[in-house]
XYZ file of C-alpha atoms in Angstrom:
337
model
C 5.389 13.448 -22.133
C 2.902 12.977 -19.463
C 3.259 14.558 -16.001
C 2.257 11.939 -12.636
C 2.374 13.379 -9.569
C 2.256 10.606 -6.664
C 1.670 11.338 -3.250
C 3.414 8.752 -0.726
C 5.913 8.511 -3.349
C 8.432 6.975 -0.417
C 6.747 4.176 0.614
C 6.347 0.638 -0.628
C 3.575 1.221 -3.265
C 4.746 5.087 -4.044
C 8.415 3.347 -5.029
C 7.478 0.919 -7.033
C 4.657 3.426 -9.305
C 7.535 6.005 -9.532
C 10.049 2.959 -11.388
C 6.840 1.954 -13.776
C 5.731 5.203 -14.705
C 9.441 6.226 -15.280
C 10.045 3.533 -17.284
C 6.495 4.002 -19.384
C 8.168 7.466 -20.159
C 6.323 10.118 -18.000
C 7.554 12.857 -16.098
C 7.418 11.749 -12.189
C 6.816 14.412 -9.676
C 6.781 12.701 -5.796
C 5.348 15.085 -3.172
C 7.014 13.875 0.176
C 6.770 15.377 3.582
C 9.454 17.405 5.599
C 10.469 15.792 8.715
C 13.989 15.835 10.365
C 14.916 12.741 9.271
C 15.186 11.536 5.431
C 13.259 8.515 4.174
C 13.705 7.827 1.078
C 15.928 5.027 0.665
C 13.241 3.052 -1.321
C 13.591 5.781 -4.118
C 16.977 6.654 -3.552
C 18.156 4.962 -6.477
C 15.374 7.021 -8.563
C 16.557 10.321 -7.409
C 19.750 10.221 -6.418
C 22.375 10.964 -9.010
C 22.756 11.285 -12.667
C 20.971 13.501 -15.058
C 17.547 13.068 -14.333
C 16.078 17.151 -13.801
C 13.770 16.691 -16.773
C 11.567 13.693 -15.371
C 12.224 13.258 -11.776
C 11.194 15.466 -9.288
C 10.767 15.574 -5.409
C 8.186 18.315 -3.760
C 7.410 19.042 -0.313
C 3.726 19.280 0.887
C 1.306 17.543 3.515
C -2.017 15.868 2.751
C -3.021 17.745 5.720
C -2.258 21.109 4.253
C -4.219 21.993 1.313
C -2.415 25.073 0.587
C 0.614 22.944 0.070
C -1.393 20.358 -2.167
C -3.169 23.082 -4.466
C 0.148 24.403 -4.797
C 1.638 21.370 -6.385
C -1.886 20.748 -8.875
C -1.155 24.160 -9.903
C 2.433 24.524 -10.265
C 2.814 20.959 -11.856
C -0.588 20.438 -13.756
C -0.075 16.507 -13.886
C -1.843 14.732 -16.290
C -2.573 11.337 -13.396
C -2.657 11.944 -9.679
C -2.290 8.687 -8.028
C -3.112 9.228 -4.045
C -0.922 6.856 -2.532
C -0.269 8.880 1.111
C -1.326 7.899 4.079
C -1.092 6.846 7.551
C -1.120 3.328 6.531
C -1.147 1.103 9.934
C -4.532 -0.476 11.069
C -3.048 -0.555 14.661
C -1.787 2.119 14.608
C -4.834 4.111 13.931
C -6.674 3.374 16.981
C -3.530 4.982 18.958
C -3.850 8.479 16.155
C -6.896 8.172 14.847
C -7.604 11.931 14.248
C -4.212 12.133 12.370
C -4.939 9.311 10.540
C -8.402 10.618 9.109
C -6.697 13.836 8.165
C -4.287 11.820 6.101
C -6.087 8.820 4.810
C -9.710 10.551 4.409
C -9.437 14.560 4.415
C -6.017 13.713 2.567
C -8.383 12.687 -0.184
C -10.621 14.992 -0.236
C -7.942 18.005 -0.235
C -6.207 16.791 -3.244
C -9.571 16.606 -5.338
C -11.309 20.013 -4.151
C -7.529 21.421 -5.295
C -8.609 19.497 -8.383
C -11.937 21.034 -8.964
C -11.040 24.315 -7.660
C -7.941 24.898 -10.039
C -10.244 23.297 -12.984
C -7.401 21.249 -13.984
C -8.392 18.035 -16.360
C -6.724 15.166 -14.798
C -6.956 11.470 -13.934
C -6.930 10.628 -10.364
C -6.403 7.477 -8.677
C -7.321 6.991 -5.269
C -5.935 4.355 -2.907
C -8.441 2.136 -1.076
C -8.341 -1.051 1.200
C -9.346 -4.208 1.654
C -10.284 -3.031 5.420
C -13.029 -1.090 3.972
C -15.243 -4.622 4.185
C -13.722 -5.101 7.748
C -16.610 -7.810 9.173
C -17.240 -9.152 5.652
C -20.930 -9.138 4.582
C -20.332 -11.828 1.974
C -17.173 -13.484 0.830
C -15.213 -12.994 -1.758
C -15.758 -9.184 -1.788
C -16.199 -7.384 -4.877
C -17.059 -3.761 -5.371
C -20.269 -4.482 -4.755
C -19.868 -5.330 -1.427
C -21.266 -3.063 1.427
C -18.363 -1.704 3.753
C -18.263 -2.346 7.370
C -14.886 -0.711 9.028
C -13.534 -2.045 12.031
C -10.640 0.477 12.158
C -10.000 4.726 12.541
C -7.935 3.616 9.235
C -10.849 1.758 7.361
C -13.523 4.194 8.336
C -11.217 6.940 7.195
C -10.439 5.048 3.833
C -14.042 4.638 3.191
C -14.310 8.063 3.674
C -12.093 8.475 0.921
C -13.544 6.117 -1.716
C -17.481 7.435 -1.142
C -16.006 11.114 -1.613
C -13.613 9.828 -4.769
C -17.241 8.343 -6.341
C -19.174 11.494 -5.333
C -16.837 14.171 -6.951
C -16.533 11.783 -10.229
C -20.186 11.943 -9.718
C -20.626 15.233 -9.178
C -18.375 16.977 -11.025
C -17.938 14.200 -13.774
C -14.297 14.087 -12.652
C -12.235 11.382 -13.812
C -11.743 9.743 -10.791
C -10.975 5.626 -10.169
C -11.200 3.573 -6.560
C -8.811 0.862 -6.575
C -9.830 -1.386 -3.413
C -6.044 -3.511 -3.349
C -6.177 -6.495 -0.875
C -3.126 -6.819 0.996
C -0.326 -6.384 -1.248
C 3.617 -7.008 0.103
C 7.070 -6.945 -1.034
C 10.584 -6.460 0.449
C 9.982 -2.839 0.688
C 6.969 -3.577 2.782
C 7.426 -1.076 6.289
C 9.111 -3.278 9.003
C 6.239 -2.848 11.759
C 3.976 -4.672 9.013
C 3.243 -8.219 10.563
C 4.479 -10.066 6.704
C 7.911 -7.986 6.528
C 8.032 -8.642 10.372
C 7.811 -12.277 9.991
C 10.396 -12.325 7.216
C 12.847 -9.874 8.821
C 12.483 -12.183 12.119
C 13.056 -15.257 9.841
C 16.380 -13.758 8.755
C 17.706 -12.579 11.907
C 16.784 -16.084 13.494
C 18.680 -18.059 10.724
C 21.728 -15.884 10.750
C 21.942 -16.448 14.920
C 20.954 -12.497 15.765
C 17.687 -13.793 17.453
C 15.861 -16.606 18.934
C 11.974 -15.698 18.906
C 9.454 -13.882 17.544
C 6.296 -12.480 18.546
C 2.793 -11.937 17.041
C -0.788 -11.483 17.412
C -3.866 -12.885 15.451
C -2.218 -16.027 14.016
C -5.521 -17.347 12.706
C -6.438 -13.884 10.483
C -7.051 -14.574 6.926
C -6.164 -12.458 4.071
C -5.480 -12.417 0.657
C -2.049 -11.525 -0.285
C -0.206 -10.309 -3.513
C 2.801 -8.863 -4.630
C 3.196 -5.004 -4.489
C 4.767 -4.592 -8.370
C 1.926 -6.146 -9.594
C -0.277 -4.181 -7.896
C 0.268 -1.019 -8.599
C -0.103 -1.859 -12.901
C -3.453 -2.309 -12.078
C -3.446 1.139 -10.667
C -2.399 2.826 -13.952
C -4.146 0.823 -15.973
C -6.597 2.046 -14.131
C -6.084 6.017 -15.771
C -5.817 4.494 -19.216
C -8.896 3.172 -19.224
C -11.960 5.141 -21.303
C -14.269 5.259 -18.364
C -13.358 5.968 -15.027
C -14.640 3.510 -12.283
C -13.422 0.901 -9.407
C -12.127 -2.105 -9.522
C -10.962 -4.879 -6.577
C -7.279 -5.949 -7.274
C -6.677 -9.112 -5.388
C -5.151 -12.666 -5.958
C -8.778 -14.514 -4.685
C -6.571 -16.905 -2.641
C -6.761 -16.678 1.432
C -3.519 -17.787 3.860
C -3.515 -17.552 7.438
C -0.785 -15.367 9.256
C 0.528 -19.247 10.387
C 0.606 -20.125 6.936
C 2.875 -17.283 6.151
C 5.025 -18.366 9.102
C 4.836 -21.691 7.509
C 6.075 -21.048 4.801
C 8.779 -18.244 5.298
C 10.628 -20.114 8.344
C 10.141 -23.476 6.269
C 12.046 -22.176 3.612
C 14.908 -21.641 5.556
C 14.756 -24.917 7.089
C 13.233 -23.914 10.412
C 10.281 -24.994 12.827
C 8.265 -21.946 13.103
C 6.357 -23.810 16.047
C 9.823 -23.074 17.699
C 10.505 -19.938 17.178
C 6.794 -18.015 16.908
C 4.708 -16.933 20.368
C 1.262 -15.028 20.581
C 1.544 -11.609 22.582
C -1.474 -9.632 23.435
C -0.063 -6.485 22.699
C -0.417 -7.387 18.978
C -4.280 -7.708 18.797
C -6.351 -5.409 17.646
C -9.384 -3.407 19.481
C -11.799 -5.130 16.502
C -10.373 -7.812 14.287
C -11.116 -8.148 10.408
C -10.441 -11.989 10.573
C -11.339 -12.414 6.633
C -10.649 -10.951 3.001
C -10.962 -12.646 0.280
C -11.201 -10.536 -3.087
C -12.389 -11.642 -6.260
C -10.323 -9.377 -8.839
C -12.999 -10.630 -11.909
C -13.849 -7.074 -13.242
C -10.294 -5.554 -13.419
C -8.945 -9.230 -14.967
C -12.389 -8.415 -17.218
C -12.061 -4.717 -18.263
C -8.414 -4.146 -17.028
C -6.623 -7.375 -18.346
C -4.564 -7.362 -15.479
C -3.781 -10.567 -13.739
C -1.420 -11.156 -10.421
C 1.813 -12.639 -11.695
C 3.423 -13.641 -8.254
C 1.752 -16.207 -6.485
C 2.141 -16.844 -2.653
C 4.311 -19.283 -2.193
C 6.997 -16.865 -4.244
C 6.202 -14.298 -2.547
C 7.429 -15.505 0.448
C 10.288 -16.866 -0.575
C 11.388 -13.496 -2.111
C 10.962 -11.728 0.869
C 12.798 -13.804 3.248
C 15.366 -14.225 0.272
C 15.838 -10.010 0.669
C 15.707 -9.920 4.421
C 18.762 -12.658 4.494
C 20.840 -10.485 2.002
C 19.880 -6.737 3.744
C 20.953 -8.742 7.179
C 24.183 -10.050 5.705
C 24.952 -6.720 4.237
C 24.230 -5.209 7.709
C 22.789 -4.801 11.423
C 19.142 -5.217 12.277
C 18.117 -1.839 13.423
C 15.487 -3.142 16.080
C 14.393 -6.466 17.705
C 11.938 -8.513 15.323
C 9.352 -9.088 18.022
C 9.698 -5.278 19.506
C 6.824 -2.784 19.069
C 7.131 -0.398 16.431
C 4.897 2.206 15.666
């Protein structure tokens, strides 16, 4: 039985690796940080309940405490790392940038000295972005591409991928970059702008609100569906060679187009509904990514299975139900960091 160990198990991406690796048959151990306040309802159903104490585990540690993270290498001796934590928000990173570098770039680094240090033989996956190529130098990027951050949370992520391909390098670690274009689902964070459009489509069709508000409307990116995304992250570890690989859809939509489509199916105007607030703009935009995913369809065989459009729909469709089942927590168009 092979032994994962995922850092960021609780968030959107962490979630849905924990279901596929469970289901492939391995032994899942999450690290997840202690805070005073529980979040974990994206893996609740994973760990909560039944008779699960020979594949499912929970740890505590911090990708900014490497005492805690060479604990867990050592005490667990996983067979695949996938390094999944992070302070994930763009905008947010200007307001914390130093805590994001810790998590998002030292957080990187920590988990593979604790590698190298313990001498454990494993396969490690480490998470990159799409804001690496910030202002594009060519488009569609590929990993070719030269990186140009425009964010504390790029720069740190690039941080993270040159360090990832220096210690594979080095140390002739087994070690694989996966640079994953913006990838969403209904267990995307709320304070996202895609799961804030949705959730804002709900609560407007259900009578709870009447507006919403956003930033760059005319920002281009290429979107995909989280579940598919994170196969291409262990096929990644399964593959003979370590290296890095884009993992992208190679289709572009405007923020307007998603608010196109999501209040259209619903039936609803988004012209109507949909202002522009300063407050949402960032310091330095990124106003394209494109990806081209050739060499992981190539050498990976992987290939999106969820196109846009669906996307979309499927999210609104989830927001409508949670909403039905329940209050909205927080205004749509309120600031949430």
């Amino acid at each position: 039985m092979k032994r994962a160990l995922i850092t960021g198990i609780t968030g959107q991406d962490g979630s849905y690796l924990a279901e596929l690796l469970y289901e492939k048959g391995y032994q899942v151990h999450g690290m997840v940080r202690r805070s005073s306040s529980l979040n974990r309802g994206r893996i609740d159903h994973l760990f909560d309940g039944g008779d699960h104490s020979d594949r499912r585990f929970l740890h505590y540690g911090d990708l900014t405490d490497a005492s805690s993270v060479n604990r867990l290498i050592r005490e667990i001796k996983p067979d695949e790392i996938y390094n999944l934590g992070a302070q994930s928000h763009v905008k947010v990173s200007f307001e914390i940038p130093e805590y994001t570098a810790e998590t998002a770039g030292l957080g990187a680094l920590r988990l593979l000295e604790g590698i190298r240090e313990t001498g454990l033989v494993t396969r490690f996956y480490q998470a990159g972005s799409s804001e690496m190529y910030g202002l594009v130098r060519e488009v569609p990027q590929k990993e070719t591409t030269p990186f140009y951050p425009r964010s504390p949370y790029a720069a740190a992520k690039v941080y993270a991928h040159s360090v990832a391909v220096n210690y594979r390098e080095a140390y002739g670690m087994f070690v694989c970059n996966g640079i994953l274009f913006n990838h969403e689902s209904p267990r995307r964070g709320e304070n996202f702008v895609t799961r804030k459009i949705t959730r804002a489509v709900a609560a407007i069709k259900l009578g709870r609100e009447d507006k919403l508000a956003l930033g760059n409307l005319e920002a281009k990116r290429d979107w995909g569906y989280a579940k598919d995304y994170v196969e291409a992250m262990w096929r990644m570890l399964q593959q003979d060679v370590a290296d890095d690989y884009v993992v992208a859809t190679g289709e572009m939509h405007t923020v307007k187009e998603f608010c196109e489509v999501a209040f259209g199916h619903v039936g609803l105007d988004w012209q109507k509904y949909v202002s522009v607030d300063p407050r949402y703009f960032r310091p330095s935009e990124v106003d394209t990514l494109l990806g081209d995913a050739s060499k992981a369809k190539k050498q990976l065989g992987w290939e999106p299975k969820v196109k846009f459009h669906d996307l979309v729909k499927l999210m609104v469709d989830a927001d409508l139900e949670a909403l039905k089942r329940g209050p909205t927590p927080h205004k749509a168009g309120e600031v949430v960091p």
